[in-house]
Amino acid sequence: MRLVLLGAPGSGKGTQAERLKTALAVPHISTGDLLRAAVAAGTPLGLKAKVVMDAGQLVSDDVVLGMLEERLRQSDAHAGFILDGYPRNLAQADALDGLLKRLQQPLQAVVELRVPAEVIVERCRLRYEIQGRADDEPTTVRKRLDVFAAQTAPVIDYYAKRGQLKVVNGVGDLADVSARVMAALAPNASAAVG
Ligand code: AMP
């Protein structure tokens, strides 16, 4: 399965991808995690990315595409992937089409986890208290939501127009949301996700 999970920051993409990767037997590839790993490793790229991430802005398209290509070329991704956090703007959606064409691995599904803004703000506040992620600081969350509305929402329309988008209600128990995603991926089959 080659799946893109879309949704606002805090919509549960990472959490759901972690749950679904076992059921789908594919790796969870998060561009945010790849970037945070570069930050933690203190690479020159990571140091530059950190400033942008802490401000709630998007890291440059070229940098993220390079990281993603490297990750998708690893052998475990040959079976498929759950992509989380990419694409985040129309240029990235276009770049992803090109990359997956080169890899001969076209997308099979795009799922949007839809969650109201007030729920998002509350989830990020809790995550900030628990994990202390700098970009979950409430003012930065508002910036990230602005970036989402301006740059990522058009990506949702892009896949909707191509007839590839499934919208899933992202509010509720983790298991219920996982079951909704699985049902959206296989409308005629019900699958349990642990
Ligand atoms: P996330 O964990 O997906 O919320 O990403 C955390 C931060 O990493 C974002 O706010 C961006 O600064 C950066 N980031 C993650 N994915 C991308 C991407 N596809 N393009 C640009 N920046 C990204």
mmCIF file of C-alpha atoms and ligand atoms in Angstrom:
data_model
loop_
_atom_site.group_PDB
_atom_site.id
_atom_site.type_symbol
_atom_site.label_atom_id
_atom_site.label_comp_id
_atom_site.label_asym_id
_atom_site.label_seq_id
_atom_site.Cartn_x
_atom_site.Cartn_y
_atom_site.Cartn_z
ATOM 1 C CA MET A 1 0.000 0.000 0.000
ATOM 2 C CA ARG A 2 1.319 3.433 -0.986
ATOM 3 C CA LEU A 3 -0.642 5.919 1.069
ATOM 4 C CA VAL A 4 -0.451 9.645 1.795
ATOM 5 C CA LEU A 5 -2.013 10.805 5.079
ATOM 6 C CA LEU A 6 -3.029 14.463 4.970
ATOM 7 C CA GLY A 7 -4.313 16.698 7.743
ATOM 8 C CA ALA A 8 -3.501 19.738 9.839
ATOM 9 C CA PRO A 9 -0.702 19.661 12.412
ATOM 10 C CA GLY A 10 -2.090 17.708 15.368
ATOM 11 C CA SER A 11 -4.734 15.921 13.302
ATOM 12 C CA GLY A 12 -3.232 12.568 14.322
ATOM 13 C CA LYS A 13 -1.324 11.619 11.169
ATOM 14 C CA GLY A 14 1.757 10.410 13.062
ATOM 15 C CA THR A 15 -0.248 8.551 15.692
ATOM 16 C CA GLN A 16 -2.442 6.844 13.116
ATOM 17 C CA ALA A 17 0.475 6.020 10.819
ATOM 18 C CA GLU A 18 2.217 4.261 13.734
ATOM 19 C CA ARG A 19 -0.922 2.175 14.314
ATOM 20 C CA LEU A 20 -1.636 1.455 10.647
ATOM 21 C CA LYS A 21 1.884 0.489 9.579
ATOM 22 C CA THR A 22 1.551 -2.966 11.137
ATOM 23 C CA ALA A 23 -1.836 -3.645 9.606
ATOM 24 C CA LEU A 24 -0.599 -2.462 6.206
ATOM 25 C CA ALA A 25 2.912 -3.994 6.564
ATOM 26 C CA VAL A 26 4.655 -0.859 5.281
ATOM 27 C CA PRO A 27 6.922 1.730 6.963
ATOM 28 C CA HIS A 28 5.678 5.032 8.353
ATOM 29 C CA ILE A 29 7.661 7.802 6.692
ATOM 30 C CA SER A 30 7.296 11.206 8.339
ATOM 31 C CA THR A 31 9.192 14.149 6.856
ATOM 32 C CA GLY A 32 8.855 15.896 10.245
ATOM 33 C CA ASP A 33 10.595 12.903 11.900
ATOM 34 C CA LEU A 34 13.320 12.868 9.212
ATOM 35 C CA LEU A 35 13.915 16.567 9.850
ATOM 36 C CA ARG A 36 13.875 16.163 13.653
ATOM 37 C CA ALA A 37 16.457 13.361 13.275
ATOM 38 C CA ALA A 38 18.684 15.735 11.273
ATOM 39 C CA VAL A 39 18.225 18.387 13.968
ATOM 40 C CA ALA A 40 19.099 15.886 16.719
ATOM 41 C CA ALA A 41 22.167 14.725 14.767
ATOM 42 C CA GLY A 42 23.283 18.356 14.493
ATOM 43 C CA THR A 43 23.979 18.115 10.746
ATOM 44 C CA PRO A 44 24.351 21.420 8.846
ATOM 45 C CA LEU A 45 20.997 20.737 7.233
ATOM 46 C CA GLY A 46 19.466 20.022 10.643
ATOM 47 C CA LEU A 47 20.802 23.241 12.120
ATOM 48 C CA LYS A 48 19.274 25.276 9.289
ATOM 49 C CA ALA A 49 15.994 23.360 9.418
ATOM 50 C CA LYS A 50 15.630 23.865 13.182
ATOM 51 C CA VAL A 51 15.280 27.645 12.883
ATOM 52 C CA VAL A 52 12.542 27.277 10.265
ATOM 53 C CA MET A 53 10.718 24.514 12.157
ATOM 54 C CA ASP A 54 10.768 26.391 15.461
ATOM 55 C CA ALA A 55 9.151 29.342 13.679
ATOM 56 C CA GLY A 56 6.337 27.085 12.405
ATOM 57 C CA GLN A 57 7.317 27.643 8.777
ATOM 58 C CA LEU A 58 8.051 25.107 6.027
ATOM 59 C CA VAL A 59 11.576 23.873 5.339
ATOM 60 C CA SER A 60 12.620 24.391 1.704
ATOM 61 C CA ASP A 61 11.082 22.057 -0.863
ATOM 62 C CA ASP A 62 14.471 20.911 -2.232
ATOM 63 C CA VAL A 63 15.782 19.864 1.158
ATOM 64 C CA VAL A 64 12.681 17.887 2.080
ATOM 65 C CA LEU A 65 12.422 16.235 -1.343
ATOM 66 C CA GLY A 66 16.059 15.103 -1.139
ATOM 67 C CA MET A 67 15.482 13.541 2.282
ATOM 68 C CA LEU A 68 12.302 11.874 1.139
ATOM 69 C CA GLU A 69 13.864 10.403 -1.998
ATOM 70 C CA GLU A 70 16.701 8.944 0.039
ATOM 71 C CA ARG A 71 14.201 7.376 2.457
ATOM 72 C CA LEU A 72 11.912 5.998 -0.273
ATOM 73 C CA ARG A 73 14.892 4.338 -1.937
ATOM 74 C CA GLN A 74 15.572 2.238 1.173
ATOM 75 C CA SER A 75 14.551 -1.378 0.746
ATOM 76 C CA ASP A 76 11.748 -1.467 3.322
ATOM 77 C CA ALA A 77 9.858 1.178 1.329
ATOM 78 C CA HIS A 78 9.745 -1.017 -1.754
ATOM 79 C CA ALA A 79 6.705 -2.752 -0.238
ATOM 80 C CA GLY A 80 4.940 0.617 0.060
ATOM 81 C CA PHE A 81 4.710 3.370 2.652
ATOM 82 C CA ILE A 82 2.511 5.610 4.738
ATOM 83 C CA LEU A 83 3.663 9.139 4.025
ATOM 84 C CA ASP A 84 2.992 11.639 6.816
ATOM 85 C CA GLY A 85 3.722 15.359 6.515
ATOM 86 C CA TYR A 86 4.371 15.351 2.777
ATOM 87 C CA PRO A 87 3.256 16.907 0.450
ATOM 88 C CA ARG A 88 2.658 20.198 2.257
ATOM 89 C CA ASN A 89 2.213 22.483 -0.768
ATOM 90 C CA LEU A 90 1.331 22.135 -4.449
ATOM 91 C CA ALA A 91 4.964 22.169 -5.591
ATOM 92 C CA GLN A 92 5.629 19.200 -3.299
ATOM 93 C CA ALA A 93 2.546 17.366 -4.606
ATOM 94 C CA ASP A 94 3.928 17.810 -8.103
ATOM 95 C CA ALA A 95 7.414 16.725 -7.012
ATOM 96 C CA LEU A 96 5.941 13.630 -5.335
ATOM 97 C CA ASP A 97 4.196 12.633 -8.561
ATOM 98 C CA GLY A 98 7.516 12.953 -10.399
ATOM 99 C CA LEU A 99 9.469 11.049 -7.756
ATOM 100 C CA LEU A 100 6.969 8.181 -7.529
ATOM 101 C CA LYS A 101 6.898 7.956 -11.319
ATOM 102 C CA ARG A 102 10.698 7.633 -11.388
ATOM 103 C CA LEU A 103 10.472 4.951 -8.695
ATOM 104 C CA GLN A 104 7.573 3.293 -10.572
ATOM 105 C CA GLN A 105 5.530 3.357 -7.372
ATOM 106 C CA PRO A 106 2.398 5.422 -8.039
ATOM 107 C CA LEU A 107 0.216 6.478 -5.114
ATOM 108 C CA GLN A 108 -2.704 4.197 -4.334
ATOM 109 C CA ALA A 109 -4.610 6.222 -1.773
ATOM 110 C CA VAL A 110 -4.801 9.641 -0.132
ATOM 111 C CA VAL A 111 -6.606 9.984 3.191
ATOM 112 C CA GLU A 112 -7.318 13.271 4.940
ATOM 113 C CA LEU A 113 -7.792 13.125 8.713
ATOM 114 C CA ARG A 114 -10.255 15.926 9.316
ATOM 115 C CA VAL A 115 -10.260 17.540 12.772
ATOM 116 C CA PRO A 116 -11.789 20.926 13.774
ATOM 117 C CA ALA A 117 -9.301 23.713 14.543
ATOM 118 C CA GLU A 118 -10.307 24.036 18.220
ATOM 119 C CA VAL A 119 -9.591 20.312 18.787
ATOM 120 C CA ILE A 120 -6.209 20.721 17.051
ATOM 121 C CA VAL A 121 -5.201 23.642 19.269
ATOM 122 C CA GLU A 122 -6.093 21.660 22.393
ATOM 123 C CA ARG A 123 -4.232 18.523 21.219
ATOM 124 C CA CYS A 124 -1.089 20.533 20.428
ATOM 125 C CA ARG A 125 -1.310 22.248 23.828
ATOM 126 C CA LEU A 126 -1.372 18.838 25.528
ATOM 127 C CA ARG A 127 1.474 17.551 23.312
ATOM 128 C CA TYR A 128 3.469 20.664 24.216
ATOM 129 C CA GLU A 129 3.002 19.936 27.917
ATOM 130 C CA ILE A 130 3.946 16.273 27.531
ATOM 131 C CA GLN A 131 6.649 16.285 24.813
ATOM 132 C CA GLY A 132 7.795 19.903 24.905
ATOM 133 C CA ARG A 133 8.073 20.198 21.116
ATOM 134 C CA ALA A 134 8.997 23.855 20.489
ATOM 135 C CA ASP A 135 6.656 24.111 17.497
ATOM 136 C CA ASP A 136 3.684 23.034 19.656
ATOM 137 C CA GLU A 137 3.926 26.271 21.639
ATOM 138 C CA PRO A 138 0.420 27.826 21.194
ATOM 139 C CA THR A 139 1.539 30.902 19.200
ATOM 140 C CA THR A 140 3.573 28.688 16.872
ATOM 141 C CA VAL A 141 0.647 26.268 16.469
ATOM 142 C CA ARG A 142 -1.478 29.178 15.229
ATOM 143 C CA LYS A 143 1.259 29.986 12.672
ATOM 144 C CA ARG A 144 1.411 26.356 11.571
ATOM 145 C CA LEU A 145 -2.362 26.332 11.129
ATOM 146 C CA ASP A 146 -2.080 29.475 8.958
ATOM 147 C CA VAL A 147 0.603 27.776 6.865
ATOM 148 C CA PHE A 148 -1.651 24.730 6.592
ATOM 149 C CA ALA A 149 -4.634 26.795 5.411
ATOM 150 C CA ALA A 150 -2.599 28.769 2.888
ATOM 151 C CA GLN A 151 -0.296 26.085 1.513
ATOM 152 C CA THR A 152 -1.509 22.587 2.401
ATOM 153 C CA ALA A 153 -5.289 22.946 1.997
ATOM 154 C CA PRO A 154 -4.805 23.360 -1.801
ATOM 155 C CA VAL A 155 -3.061 19.960 -1.809
ATOM 156 C CA ILE A 156 -6.257 18.416 -0.419
ATOM 157 C CA ASP A 157 -8.235 19.955 -3.314
ATOM 158 C CA TYR A 158 -5.592 18.734 -5.747
ATOM 159 C CA TYR A 159 -6.132 15.093 -4.750
ATOM 160 C CA ALA A 160 -9.907 15.569 -4.476
ATOM 161 C CA LYS A 161 -10.042 16.808 -8.070
ATOM 162 C CA ARG A 162 -8.056 13.746 -9.136
ATOM 163 C CA GLY A 163 -10.645 11.536 -7.424
ATOM 164 C CA GLN A 164 -8.019 10.076 -5.054
ATOM 165 C CA LEU A 165 -9.071 11.697 -1.777
ATOM 166 C CA LYS A 166 -10.895 9.938 1.068
ATOM 167 C CA VAL A 167 -11.903 12.136 4.003
ATOM 168 C CA VAL A 168 -11.981 10.488 7.432
ATOM 169 C CA ASN A 169 -13.304 11.981 10.670
ATOM 170 C CA GLY A 170 -10.197 12.241 12.867
ATOM 171 C CA VAL A 171 -12.046 12.932 16.129
ATOM 172 C CA GLY A 172 -12.630 10.080 18.566
ATOM 173 C CA ASP A 173 -10.879 7.051 20.041
ATOM 174 C CA LEU A 174 -7.601 6.125 18.354
ATOM 175 C CA ALA A 175 -8.976 2.674 17.504
ATOM 176 C CA ASP A 176 -12.145 4.120 15.983
ATOM 177 C CA VAL A 177 -10.152 6.519 13.787
ATOM 178 C CA SER A 178 -7.846 3.666 12.673
ATOM 179 C CA ALA A 179 -10.874 1.544 11.787
ATOM 180 C CA ARG A 180 -12.326 4.437 9.765
ATOM 181 C CA VAL A 181 -9.082 4.786 7.817
ATOM 182 C CA MET A 182 -8.955 1.051 7.116
ATOM 183 C CA ALA A 183 -12.581 1.124 5.989
ATOM 184 C CA ALA A 184 -11.805 4.059 3.679
ATOM 185 C CA LEU A 185 -8.905 2.118 2.175
ATOM 186 C CA ALA A 186 -10.937 -1.021 1.624
ATOM 187 C CA PRO A 187 -14.605 -0.041 1.469
ATOM 188 C CA ASN A 188 -15.786 -3.640 1.209
ATOM 189 C CA ALA A 189 -13.568 -5.159 3.880
ATOM 190 C CA SER A 190 -13.540 -4.524 7.616
ATOM 191 C CA ALA A 191 -10.132 -4.866 9.234
ATOM 192 C CA ALA A 192 -9.224 -4.720 12.898
ATOM 193 C CA VAL A 193 -6.317 -2.526 13.895
ATOM 194 C CA GLY A 194 -4.786 -3.268 17.303
HETATM 195 P P1 AMP B 1 5.368 17.633 11.409
HETATM 196 O O1 AMP B 1 6.016 16.702 12.360
HETATM 197 O O2 AMP B 1 4.890 16.940 10.136
HETATM 198 O O3 AMP B 1 4.289 18.489 12.018
HETATM 199 O O4 AMP B 1 6.501 18.644 10.904
HETATM 200 C C1 AMP B 1 7.172 19.501 11.802
HETATM 201 C C2 AMP B 1 7.828 20.630 11.029
HETATM 202 O O5 AMP B 1 8.790 20.088 10.110
HETATM 203 C C3 AMP B 1 6.886 21.445 10.149
HETATM 204 O O6 AMP B 1 6.210 22.462 10.859
HETATM 205 C C4 AMP B 1 7.863 22.009 9.124
HETATM 206 O O7 AMP B 1 8.641 23.060 9.667
HETATM 207 C C5 AMP B 1 8.789 20.827 8.891
HETATM 208 N N1 AMP B 1 8.295 19.945 7.825
HETATM 209 C C6 AMP B 1 7.807 18.672 7.933
HETATM 210 N N2 AMP B 1 7.429 18.190 6.734
HETATM 211 C C7 AMP B 1 7.680 19.183 5.845
HETATM 212 C C8 AMP B 1 7.496 19.315 4.449
HETATM 213 N N3 AMP B 1 6.934 18.324 3.718
HETATM 214 N N4 AMP B 1 7.878 20.468 3.866
HETATM 215 C C9 AMP B 1 8.418 21.474 4.565
HETATM 216 N N5 AMP B 1 8.604 21.446 5.887
HETATM 217 C C10 AMP B 1 8.239 20.301 6.526
#
